[in-house]
Tab-separated table of C-alpha atoms and ligand atoms in Angstrom:
chain	number	residue	atom	x	y	z
A	1	UNK	CA	-39.194	6.559	57.664
A	2	UNK	CA	-43.038	6.516	58.087
A	3	UNK	CA	-44.774	9.692	59.279
A	4	UNK	CA	-46.262	7.715	62.645
A	5	UNK	CA	-42.577	6.712	63.419
A	6	UNK	CA	-41.176	10.661	63.279
A	7	UNK	CA	-43.979	11.536	65.309
A	8	UNK	CA	-43.633	8.907	67.799
A	9	UNK	CA	-40.329	10.019	68.393
A	10	UNK	CA	-41.996	13.261	70.078
A	11	UNK	CA	-44.342	10.874	71.953
A	12	UNK	CA	-41.665	9.102	73.664
A	13	UNK	CA	-39.777	10.438	76.501
A	14	UNK	CA	-37.026	9.154	78.591
A	15	UNK	CA	-35.461	7.356	80.090
A	16	UNK	CA	-36.162	9.459	83.010
A	17	UNK	CA	-33.059	10.990	85.281
A	18	UNK	CA	-32.708	10.017	88.979
A	19	UNK	CA	-34.843	12.453	91.003
A	20	UNK	CA	-33.156	15.965	91.373
A	21	UNK	CA	-34.034	18.215	94.265
A	22	UNK	CA	-33.458	21.650	92.558
A	23	UNK	CA	-32.686	22.952	96.158
A	24	UNK	CA	-29.927	20.239	96.584
A	25	UNK	CA	-28.566	21.199	93.047
A	26	UNK	CA	-28.060	24.654	94.082
A	27	UNK	CA	-26.642	23.783	97.373
A	28	UNK	CA	-24.339	21.380	95.620
A	29	UNK	CA	-23.236	23.796	92.757
A	30	UNK	CA	-22.708	26.943	95.396
A	31	UNK	CA	-19.464	25.616	96.487
A	32	UNK	CA	-18.097	25.270	92.581
A	33	UNK	CA	-15.587	27.754	92.019
A	34	UNK	CA	-15.051	29.623	88.599
A	35	UNK	CA	-11.231	29.706	87.813
A	36	UNK	CA	-10.285	33.172	86.810
A	37	UNK	CA	-7.293	33.458	84.167
A	38	UNK	CA	-4.533	33.542	86.591
A	39	UNK	CA	-5.825	30.301	88.119
A	40	UNK	CA	-5.411	28.840	84.914
A	41	UNK	CA	-2.054	29.987	84.317
A	42	UNK	CA	-0.771	28.761	87.612
A	43	UNK	CA	-2.169	25.516	87.246
A	44	UNK	CA	0.213	22.414	87.134
A	45	UNK	CA	-0.702	21.286	83.693
A	46	UNK	CA	0.118	24.582	82.196
A	47	UNK	CA	3.260	24.824	84.129
A	48	UNK	CA	4.560	21.670	82.917
A	49	UNK	CA	4.067	22.512	79.277
A	50	UNK	CA	7.289	23.827	77.220
A	51	UNK	CA	7.653	27.394	75.965
A	52	UNK	CA	6.857	26.210	72.168
A	53	UNK	CA	3.750	24.514	73.528
A	54	UNK	CA	2.439	27.132	75.415
A	55	UNK	CA	2.687	29.409	72.026
A	56	UNK	CA	1.066	26.798	69.850
A	57	UNK	CA	-1.921	26.797	72.590
A	58	UNK	CA	-1.872	30.253	73.065
A	59	UNK	CA	-2.165	31.037	69.107
A	60	UNK	CA	-4.820	28.188	68.730
A	61	UNK	CA	-7.048	29.725	71.491
A	62	UNK	CA	-6.665	33.437	70.140
A	63	UNK	CA	-6.752	32.947	66.682
A	64	UNK	CA	-8.422	29.999	65.159
A	65	UNK	CA	-11.825	30.237	66.292
A	66	UNK	CA	-12.129	33.786	65.315
A	67	UNK	CA	-10.396	32.938	61.814
A	68	UNK	CA	-13.087	30.160	61.439
A	69	UNK	CA	-16.007	32.140	62.639
A	70	UNK	CA	-15.214	34.860	60.276
A	71	UNK	CA	-14.672	32.422	57.236
A	72	UNK	CA	-17.870	31.001	57.973
A	73	UNK	CA	-19.828	34.176	58.260
A	74	UNK	CA	-18.306	35.387	55.347
A	75	UNK	CA	-19.396	32.256	53.438
A	76	UNK	CA	-22.885	32.418	54.458
A	77	UNK	CA	-23.409	35.977	53.749
A	78	UNK	CA	-22.445	35.669	50.005
A	79	UNK	CA	-25.862	34.528	48.537
A	80	UNK	CA	-24.335	32.674	45.462
A	81	UNK	CA	-21.858	30.596	47.887
A	82	UNK	CA	-24.666	29.805	50.588
A	83	UNK	CA	-27.111	28.720	47.450
A	84	UNK	CA	-24.510	26.519	46.245
A	85	UNK	CA	-24.119	24.992	49.744
A	86	UNK	CA	-27.978	24.258	50.398
A	87	UNK	CA	-28.057	22.821	46.855
A	88	UNK	CA	-25.131	20.405	47.467
A	89	UNK	CA	-26.676	19.539	50.957
A	90	UNK	CA	-30.166	18.806	49.565
A	91	UNK	CA	-28.414	16.599	46.759
A	92	UNK	CA	-26.531	14.910	49.143
A	93	UNK	CA	-29.624	13.958	51.544
A	94	UNK	CA	-31.362	13.037	48.553
A	95	UNK	CA	-28.981	10.556	47.387
A	96	UNK	CA	-28.483	9.024	50.822
A	97	UNK	CA	-32.344	8.581	50.748
A	98	UNK	CA	-32.299	6.764	47.499
A	99	UNK	CA	-29.531	4.637	48.334
A	100	UNK	CA	-31.309	3.762	51.686
A	101	UNK	CA	-34.487	2.993	49.505
A	102	UNK	CA	-36.781	4.754	52.291
A	103	UNK	CA	-40.396	5.145	52.249
A	104	UNK	CA	-41.788	7.954	50.245
A	105	UNK	CA	-44.675	9.997	51.422
A	106	UNK	CA	-47.919	8.621	49.970
A	107	UNK	CA	-48.854	10.072	46.813
A	108	UNK	CA	-45.270	11.479	45.882
A	109	UNK	CA	-42.403	10.253	43.837
A	110	UNK	CA	-38.925	10.827	44.916
A	111	UNK	CA	-37.068	13.251	42.621
A	112	UNK	CA	-33.474	12.431	41.724
A	113	UNK	CA	-31.870	15.623	42.118
A	114	UNK	CA	-29.284	16.590	39.729
A	115	UNK	CA	-25.676	17.302	40.974
A	116	UNK	CA	-24.852	21.131	41.305
A	117	UNK	CA	-23.184	21.959	38.206
A	118	UNK	CA	-20.000	23.302	39.446
A	119	UNK	CA	-18.221	22.922	36.245
A	120	UNK	CA	-20.106	25.661	34.753
A	121	UNK	CA	-20.378	27.686	38.112
A	122	UNK	CA	-18.943	30.907	39.087
A	123	UNK	CA	-15.319	30.923	39.369
A	124	UNK	CA	-15.851	31.441	43.410
A	125	UNK	CA	-18.258	28.615	43.499
A	126	UNK	CA	-15.688	26.339	41.845
A	127	UNK	CA	-12.857	27.670	44.339
A	128	UNK	CA	-15.184	27.002	47.405
A	129	UNK	CA	-16.126	23.581	45.969
A	130	UNK	CA	-12.307	22.558	45.540
A	131	UNK	CA	-11.625	23.861	48.963
A	132	UNK	CA	-14.227	21.510	50.312
A	133	UNK	CA	-13.105	18.525	48.425
A	134	UNK	CA	-9.756	19.127	49.576
A	135	UNK	CA	-10.839	18.498	53.012
A	136	UNK	CA	-9.486	15.050	54.222
A	137	UNK	CA	-11.763	14.864	57.180
A	138	UNK	CA	-14.177	12.172	55.808
A	139	UNK	CA	-16.260	11.373	59.134
A	140	UNK	CA	-18.771	14.188	58.630
A	141	UNK	CA	-19.764	13.105	55.017
A	142	UNK	CA	-23.320	11.564	54.631
A	143	UNK	CA	-23.468	7.749	53.585
A	144	UNK	CA	-26.050	5.191	53.470
A	145	UNK	CA	-26.080	4.457	57.101
A	146	UNK	CA	-26.666	7.979	57.818
A	147	UNK	CA	-30.219	7.527	56.520
A	148	UNK	CA	-30.985	5.524	60.012
A	149	UNK	CA	-30.463	8.915	61.918
A	150	UNK	CA	-32.154	11.451	59.483
A	151	UNK	CA	-35.776	12.161	59.272
A	152	UNK	CA	-37.715	14.926	57.265
A	153	UNK	CA	-38.375	18.565	59.144
A	154	UNK	CA	-41.653	18.559	61.178
A	155	UNK	CA	-44.092	21.215	61.733
A	156	UNK	CA	-42.932	21.123	65.403
A	157	UNK	CA	-39.347	21.906	64.328
A	158	UNK	CA	-40.321	25.539	63.218
A	159	UNK	CA	-40.298	28.220	65.607
A	160	UNK	CA	-42.846	31.185	65.638
A	161	UNK	CA	-40.320	33.429	67.540
A	162	UNK	CA	-37.683	35.343	65.881
A	163	UNK	CA	-36.407	36.366	69.308
A	164	UNK	CA	-36.423	34.751	72.784
A	165	UNK	CA	-39.902	36.184	74.224
A	166	UNK	CA	-39.673	37.950	77.554
A	167	UNK	CA	-43.066	36.264	79.199
A	168	UNK	CA	-42.672	37.292	82.818
A	169	UNK	CA	-40.872	39.679	85.278
A	170	UNK	CA	-38.225	37.383	86.779
A	171	UNK	CA	-34.985	39.336	86.819
A	172	UNK	CA	-31.074	38.295	86.530
A	173	UNK	CA	-28.937	40.496	88.984
A	174	UNK	CA	-25.086	40.088	88.471
A	175	UNK	CA	-23.344	40.393	91.642
A	176	UNK	CA	-19.953	40.483	90.784
A	177	UNK	CA	-18.310	41.247	94.274
A	178	UNK	CA	-19.276	37.815	95.804
A	179	UNK	CA	-19.049	35.443	92.948
A	180	UNK	CA	-18.062	35.392	89.007
A	181	UNK	CA	-21.292	34.120	88.254
A	182	UNK	CA	-24.333	35.658	87.672
A	183	UNK	CA	-26.904	36.022	90.547
A	184	UNK	CA	-30.363	36.460	90.474
A	185	UNK	CA	-33.496	37.623	92.364
A	186	UNK	CA	-36.633	36.401	91.469
A	187	UNK	CA	-40.119	37.840	91.525
A	188	UNK	CA	-41.785	35.365	93.629
A	189	UNK	CA	-43.576	36.930	96.701
A	190	UNK	CA	-41.700	33.728	98.673
A	191	UNK	CA	-38.280	35.116	97.746
A	192	UNK	CA	-38.183	38.512	97.931
A	193	UNK	CA	-35.514	39.114	100.631
A	194	UNK	CA	-32.013	38.678	99.761
A	195	UNK	CA	-30.189	38.023	96.428
A	196	UNK	CA	-29.880	34.617	96.151
A	197	UNK	CA	-28.473	31.992	93.695
A	198	UNK	CA	-30.738	30.627	91.135
A	199	UNK	CA	-31.177	27.675	88.742
A	200	UNK	CA	-32.491	28.057	85.219
A	201	UNK	CA	-34.973	25.313	84.331
A	202	UNK	CA	-36.001	24.524	80.835
A	203	UNK	CA	-39.282	22.943	80.490
A	204	UNK	CA	-40.990	21.928	77.132
A	205	UNK	CA	-44.908	21.912	76.664
A	206	UNK	CA	-46.357	19.008	74.715
A	207	UNK	CA	-49.907	18.824	73.404
A	208	UNK	CA	-51.643	15.796	72.132
A	209	UNK	CA	-52.027	15.433	68.038
A	210	UNK	CA	-55.750	16.303	67.335
A	211	UNK	CA	-56.186	13.468	65.341
A	212	UNK	CA	-54.205	10.835	67.000
A	213	UNK	CA	-54.525	11.405	70.868
A	214	UNK	CA	-52.217	8.824	71.584
A	215	UNK	CA	-49.332	10.982	70.082
A	216	UNK	CA	-47.883	13.881	71.305
A	217	UNK	CA	-45.955	17.008	69.716
A	218	UNK	CA	-44.187	20.010	71.017
A	219	UNK	CA	-45.746	23.115	71.647
A	220	UNK	CA	-43.673	25.216	73.363
A	221	UNK	CA	-40.477	25.800	75.372
A	222	UNK	CA	-39.624	27.879	78.433
A	223	UNK	CA	-36.866	28.766	80.693
A	224	UNK	CA	-38.014	29.477	84.202
A	225	UNK	CA	-36.031	30.445	87.129
A	226	UNK	CA	-35.951	28.290	90.253
A	227	UNK	CA	-37.177	30.885	92.513
A	228	UNK	CA	-40.086	31.437	90.734
A	229	UNK	CA	-43.669	29.505	91.022
A	230	UNK	CA	-45.148	26.998	88.921
A	231	UNK	CA	-48.211	29.840	88.221
A	232	UNK	CA	-45.147	31.852	86.671
A	233	UNK	CA	-44.604	29.085	84.167
A	234	UNK	CA	-48.546	28.211	83.725
A	235	UNK	CA	-48.766	31.999	82.819
A	236	UNK	CA	-46.176	31.681	80.037
A	237	UNK	CA	-47.842	28.882	78.147
A	238	UNK	CA	-49.390	30.493	75.177
A	239	UNK	CA	-52.333	28.280	75.059
A	240	UNK	CA	-55.531	28.809	72.971
A	241	UNK	CA	-57.862	27.963	75.633
A	242	UNK	CA	-56.501	30.764	78.007
A	243	UNK	CA	-57.409	33.390	74.886
A	244	UNK	CA	-61.166	32.036	74.255
A	245	UNK	CA	-63.485	34.921	73.915
A	246	UNK	CA	-66.024	35.058	76.408
A	247	UNK	CA	-69.876	34.659	76.167
A	248	UNK	CA	-72.015	37.558	76.274
A	249	UNK	CA	-75.632	36.302	78.087
A	250	UNK	CA	-78.670	38.041	77.716
A	251	UNK	CA	-81.385	38.527	80.936
A	252	UNK	CA	-82.514	35.058	80.584
A	253	UNK	CA	-78.908	33.330	80.264
A	254	UNK	CA	-79.075	32.672	76.472
A	255	UNK	CA	-75.603	33.268	74.761
A	256	UNK	CA	-76.095	35.984	72.437
A	257	UNK	CA	-72.519	36.810	71.276
A	258	UNK	CA	-68.897	36.588	72.246
A	259	UNK	CA	-66.669	39.321	73.266
A	260	UNK	CA	-62.678	39.753	74.415
A	261	UNK	CA	-63.540	42.533	76.620
A	262	UNK	CA	-63.619	40.667	79.819
A	263	UNK	CA	-60.621	38.641	78.769
A	264	UNK	CA	-58.669	42.300	78.557
A	265	UNK	CA	-60.069	43.005	81.819
A	266	UNK	CA	-59.094	39.877	83.469
A	267	UNK	CA	-55.343	40.161	81.933
A	268	UNK	CA	-55.027	43.678	84.040
A	269	UNK	CA	-55.557	41.638	87.468
A	270	UNK	CA	-53.786	38.434	86.061
A	271	UNK	CA	-56.140	36.045	86.738
A	272	UNK	CA	-57.656	34.397	83.719
A	273	UNK	CA	-54.561	32.291	83.138
A	274	UNK	CA	-54.869	31.286	86.633
A	275	UNK	CA	-58.298	30.018	86.502
A	276	UNK	CA	-58.788	26.308	87.115
A	277	UNK	CA	-55.316	24.929	86.729
A	278	UNK	CA	-53.698	21.759	88.154
A	279	UNK	CA	-50.042	20.248	87.910
A	280	UNK	CA	-49.336	16.655	88.608
A	281	UNK	CA	-45.393	16.306	89.241
A	282	UNK	CA	-44.344	13.080	91.097
A	283	UNK	CA	-47.365	12.053	92.482
A	284	UNK	CA	-48.493	15.140	93.846
A	285	UNK	CA	-51.411	17.470	92.773
A	286	UNK	CA	-50.608	21.208	92.899
A	287	UNK	CA	-53.979	23.215	92.434
A	288	UNK	CA	-54.754	26.584	91.690
A	289	UNK	CA	-55.619	27.349	95.186
A	290	UNK	CA	-59.019	28.798	94.808
A	291	UNK	CA	-61.866	29.028	97.512
A	292	UNK	CA	-63.445	25.979	98.145
A	293	UNK	CA	-62.630	22.782	95.734
A	294	UNK	CA	-59.830	23.446	93.372
A	295	UNK	CA	-58.584	21.383	90.719
A	296	UNK	CA	-56.679	19.140	92.841
A	297	UNK	CA	-59.663	18.548	95.197
A	298	UNK	CA	-61.640	17.584	92.032
A	299	UNK	CA	-59.068	15.275	90.566
A	300	UNK	CA	-58.870	13.558	94.032
A	301	UNK	CA	-62.479	13.082	94.442
A	302	UNK	CA	-62.702	11.678	90.778
A	303	UNK	CA	-59.977	9.156	91.471
A	304	UNK	CA	-61.635	7.907	94.502
A	305	UNK	CA	-64.580	6.898	92.241
A	306	UNK	CA	-62.390	4.677	90.300
A	307	UNK	CA	-61.989	0.972	91.185
A	308	UNK	CA	-59.269	0.484	93.640
A	309	UNK	CA	-56.948	-1.403	91.166
A	310	UNK	CA	-57.158	1.603	88.442
A	311	UNK	CA	-56.829	4.243	90.883
A	312	UNK	CA	-53.557	6.060	91.117
A	313	UNK	CA	-51.863	7.104	94.452
A	314	UNK	CA	-51.682	10.881	94.338
A	315	UNK	CA	-51.582	13.299	97.208
A	316	UNK	CA	-52.682	17.062	97.168
A	317	UNK	CA	-49.883	19.576	98.030
A	318	UNK	CA	-50.392	21.738	100.676
A	319	UNK	CA	-48.927	24.691	98.568
A	320	UNK	CA	-50.849	26.158	95.395
A	321	UNK	CA	-49.337	26.603	92.075
A	322	UNK	CA	-48.446	30.159	93.230
A	323	UNK	CA	-46.814	29.362	96.491
A	324	UNK	CA	-44.866	26.550	94.949
A	325	UNK	CA	-41.278	27.555	93.599
A	326	UNK	CA	-39.386	25.290	91.609
A	327	UNK	CA	-36.696	25.112	93.933
A	328	UNK	CA	-38.985	23.441	96.314
A	329	UNK	CA	-39.523	20.498	93.981
A	330	UNK	CA	-37.592	17.299	93.253
A	331	UNK	CA	-37.958	16.751	89.397
A	332	UNK	CA	-36.709	14.009	86.962
A	333	UNK	CA	-35.349	15.272	83.520
A	334	UNK	CA	-37.216	13.702	80.572
A	335	UNK	CA	-40.203	12.471	82.687
A	336	UNK	CA	-43.613	13.722	81.256
A	337	UNK	CA	-45.833	15.708	83.849
A	338	UNK	CA	-49.298	16.094	83.419
A	339	UNK	CA	-51.156	19.592	83.486
A	340	UNK	CA	-54.748	20.245	83.076
A	341	UNK	CA	-56.560	23.791	82.958
A	342	UNK	CA	-59.200	25.707	81.503
A	343	UNK	CA	-61.796	23.046	82.078
A	344	UNK	CA	-60.367	19.879	79.687
A	345	UNK	CA	-57.243	21.522	78.284
A	346	UNK	CA	-54.377	18.939	78.724
A	347	UNK	CA	-50.605	19.303	78.143
A	348	UNK	CA	-47.489	17.468	79.130
A	349	UNK	CA	-44.701	19.268	80.430
A	350	UNK	CA	-41.135	17.652	80.401
A	351	UNK	CA	-37.978	18.868	82.156
A	352	UNK	CA	-35.082	19.239	79.771
A	353	UNK	CA	-32.479	20.869	81.645
A	354	UNK	CA	-31.622	22.328	84.992
A	355	UNK	CA	-28.518	24.549	84.920
A	356	UNK	CA	-26.640	27.393	86.568
A	357	UNK	CA	-26.726	30.681	84.667
A	358	UNK	CA	-24.708	31.807	81.894
A	359	UNK	CA	-23.136	35.101	81.718
A	360	UNK	CA	-25.015	35.322	78.077
A	361	UNK	CA	-28.424	34.482	79.674
A	362	UNK	CA	-30.926	37.783	79.547
A	363	UNK	CA	-31.036	39.832	82.422
A	364	UNK	CA	-34.949	39.943	82.697
A	365	UNK	CA	-38.249	38.943	81.676
A	366	UNK	CA	-38.398	35.364	83.211
A	367	UNK	CA	-39.912	32.883	82.285
A	368	UNK	CA	-38.528	33.112	78.828
A	369	UNK	CA	-40.403	31.471	75.796
A	370	UNK	CA	-37.824	30.108	73.674
A	371	UNK	CA	-39.734	27.982	71.140
A	372	UNK	CA	-43.612	28.110	69.883
A	373	UNK	CA	-44.907	25.838	67.368
A	374	UNK	CA	-46.601	28.103	64.870
A	375	UNK	CA	-50.345	27.863	64.767
A	376	UNK	CA	-51.939	26.050	61.936
A	377	UNK	CA	-54.324	28.861	60.769
A	378	UNK	CA	-57.493	28.931	58.477
A	379	UNK	CA	-58.250	31.216	55.593
A	380	UNK	CA	-60.846	33.465	54.926
A	381	UNK	CA	-63.370	31.329	53.041
A	382	UNK	CA	-64.435	34.443	50.581
A	383	UNK	CA	-61.019	35.847	49.464
A	384	UNK	CA	-58.831	32.800	50.377
A	385	UNK	CA	-55.813	34.952	50.820
A	386	UNK	CA	-56.079	36.322	54.337
A	387	UNK	CA	-56.235	34.334	57.562
A	388	UNK	CA	-59.793	34.476	58.670
A	389	UNK	CA	-60.179	36.168	62.175
A	390	UNK	CA	-64.004	35.458	63.063
A	391	UNK	CA	-66.842	32.788	61.974
A	392	UNK	CA	-70.151	33.625	61.180
A	393	UNK	CA	-73.070	31.231	62.281
A	394	UNK	CA	-76.479	31.213	60.760
A	395	UNK	CA	-75.906	33.640	57.737
A	396	UNK	CA	-77.952	32.220	54.875
A	397	UNK	CA	-75.834	34.346	52.441
A	398	UNK	CA	-72.725	32.810	53.183
A	399	UNK	CA	-73.879	29.270	51.950
A	400	UNK	CA	-72.223	27.314	54.537
A	401	UNK	CA	-72.405	27.778	58.635
A	402	UNK	CA	-70.091	28.260	60.342
A	403	UNK	CA	-68.105	30.125	57.718
A	404	UNK	CA	-64.771	31.370	58.270
A	405	UNK	CA	-64.018	35.137	57.547
A	406	UNK	CA	-61.480	37.746	57.521
A	407	UNK	CA	-62.461	41.180	58.509
A	408	UNK	CA	-62.587	43.089	55.526
A	409	UNK	CA	-64.692	40.366	53.823
A	410	UNK	CA	-67.494	40.793	56.505
A	411	UNK	CA	-67.602	44.290	56.494
A	412	UNK	CA	-67.937	44.428	52.879
A	413	UNK	CA	-70.782	41.830	53.260
A	414	UNK	CA	-72.533	44.676	55.173
A	415	UNK	CA	-75.199	43.886	57.753
A	416	UNK	CA	-77.640	40.865	57.503
A	417	UNK	CA	-81.434	41.153	56.447
A	418	UNK	CA	-83.173	42.585	59.339
A	419	UNK	CA	-85.286	39.175	59.485
A	420	UNK	CA	-82.267	36.996	59.555
A	421	UNK	CA	-80.080	39.395	61.947
A	422	UNK	CA	-81.564	37.172	64.998
A	423	UNK	CA	-80.061	33.771	63.485
A	424	UNK	CA	-76.739	35.197	62.790
A	425	UNK	CA	-73.968	35.014	65.369
A	426	UNK	CA	-70.380	36.353	64.840
A	427	UNK	CA	-67.610	34.491	66.912
A	428	UNK	CA	-64.140	35.720	67.002
A	429	UNK	CA	-61.378	33.440	66.307
A	430	UNK	CA	-58.802	32.873	69.082
A	431	UNK	CA	-56.087	35.914	68.420
A	432	UNK	CA	-52.794	34.082	69.584
A	433	UNK	CA	-51.765	37.528	71.467
A	434	UNK	CA	-49.767	35.573	73.718
A	435	UNK	CA	-47.282	34.779	71.141
A	436	UNK	CA	-47.348	37.657	68.908
A	437	UNK	CA	-47.719	40.861	71.206
A	438	UNK	CA	-44.908	41.704	73.650
A	439	UNK	CA	-45.895	41.946	77.361
A	440	UNK	CA	-49.195	39.940	77.031
A	441	UNK	CA	-49.834	37.445	79.623
A	442	UNK	CA	-46.924	39.112	81.445
B	501	ZN	ZN1	-54.125	24.638	77.513
B	502	ZN	ZN1	-61.218	37.552	53.217
């Protein structure tokens, strides 16, 4: 499968669902009953079973799953057995690709992996393989046709997060007296009154691939409460353009350096990531609500200048991003919505799921960030061992300008000569704090 096709899968969405009003979804699901154990036992289909059948069902429900889980966990905890399974899987996948004759990435040859040597293996590995060979279920085995449904792992499949990251203050409150399902109170100023039922909306953010602008790649994924606002969601996106260092200007307005200080002050007042933002959802533009013309006004003004046949029919929402809750929206699943912020930074937001809460959902910290694609960093040009944290412009000693360096290397170089000092500028790189540090952007 060619690289372009595999990347293309990320760029094509849909088909979109019918429009779903989040509030209607909540109203419709409010009447759903959650059966208790006694309801199940009184159900006609259970009553109709014979005593023997009931014993079999009970035994299956109470024992089998736990046994299966324990057997699988025991197997993966054993490094020798799990290594054997990994090797066997890699060999099977390779054999399918070889049979199907799929294209190989440029400049590489497909290797024929040898079969795992079970004959010479440890007795426990042999026993495991014999057990697997004895399974009569054949439909899960990989065959030649499987190649049509397989692709190589991509960078966007990787997740930089080890755990779900709490990126906000939305709180889940369990109200067991009125319903066995969890209930929430959101943090939005609009919904602070009584506890209410909340839907969980999963949103995925896609970015353009920098070298092929027509294609998109997954960047991050978030779970937002329906009582939270669009601004709560925007604030959770760990975008580099919200973490750019600020320019330091001299009295004449010339840039003399860069600093993160003002950004840290802005985070305290939670204004920076709300600066300049626009979300376009189902023909409606939601602006940031700043005094004067906000991004939505500017978009409409821009569209007015286009020829009539190219003009999109977009209206501006009377409510800003921070005043619009997800519950007030009508969304389509798998339909990409356009977002613009921080001047010219574009994202595409896709609704993956609208659902009720599950008892295992975290209790607080919404919006949750559940996936972030790892950033492709640059290594220091001097030591080539440590990620670069700054770029030095105009330093004659480095041989190239700009030059990416790590902090120890820059410190070891010492200050530039006095006569050159004026030409040298040190620019800090984006720190990706929103991904790595807890509580940043909350
Ligand atoms: Zn952005
Ligand atoms: Zn270095």
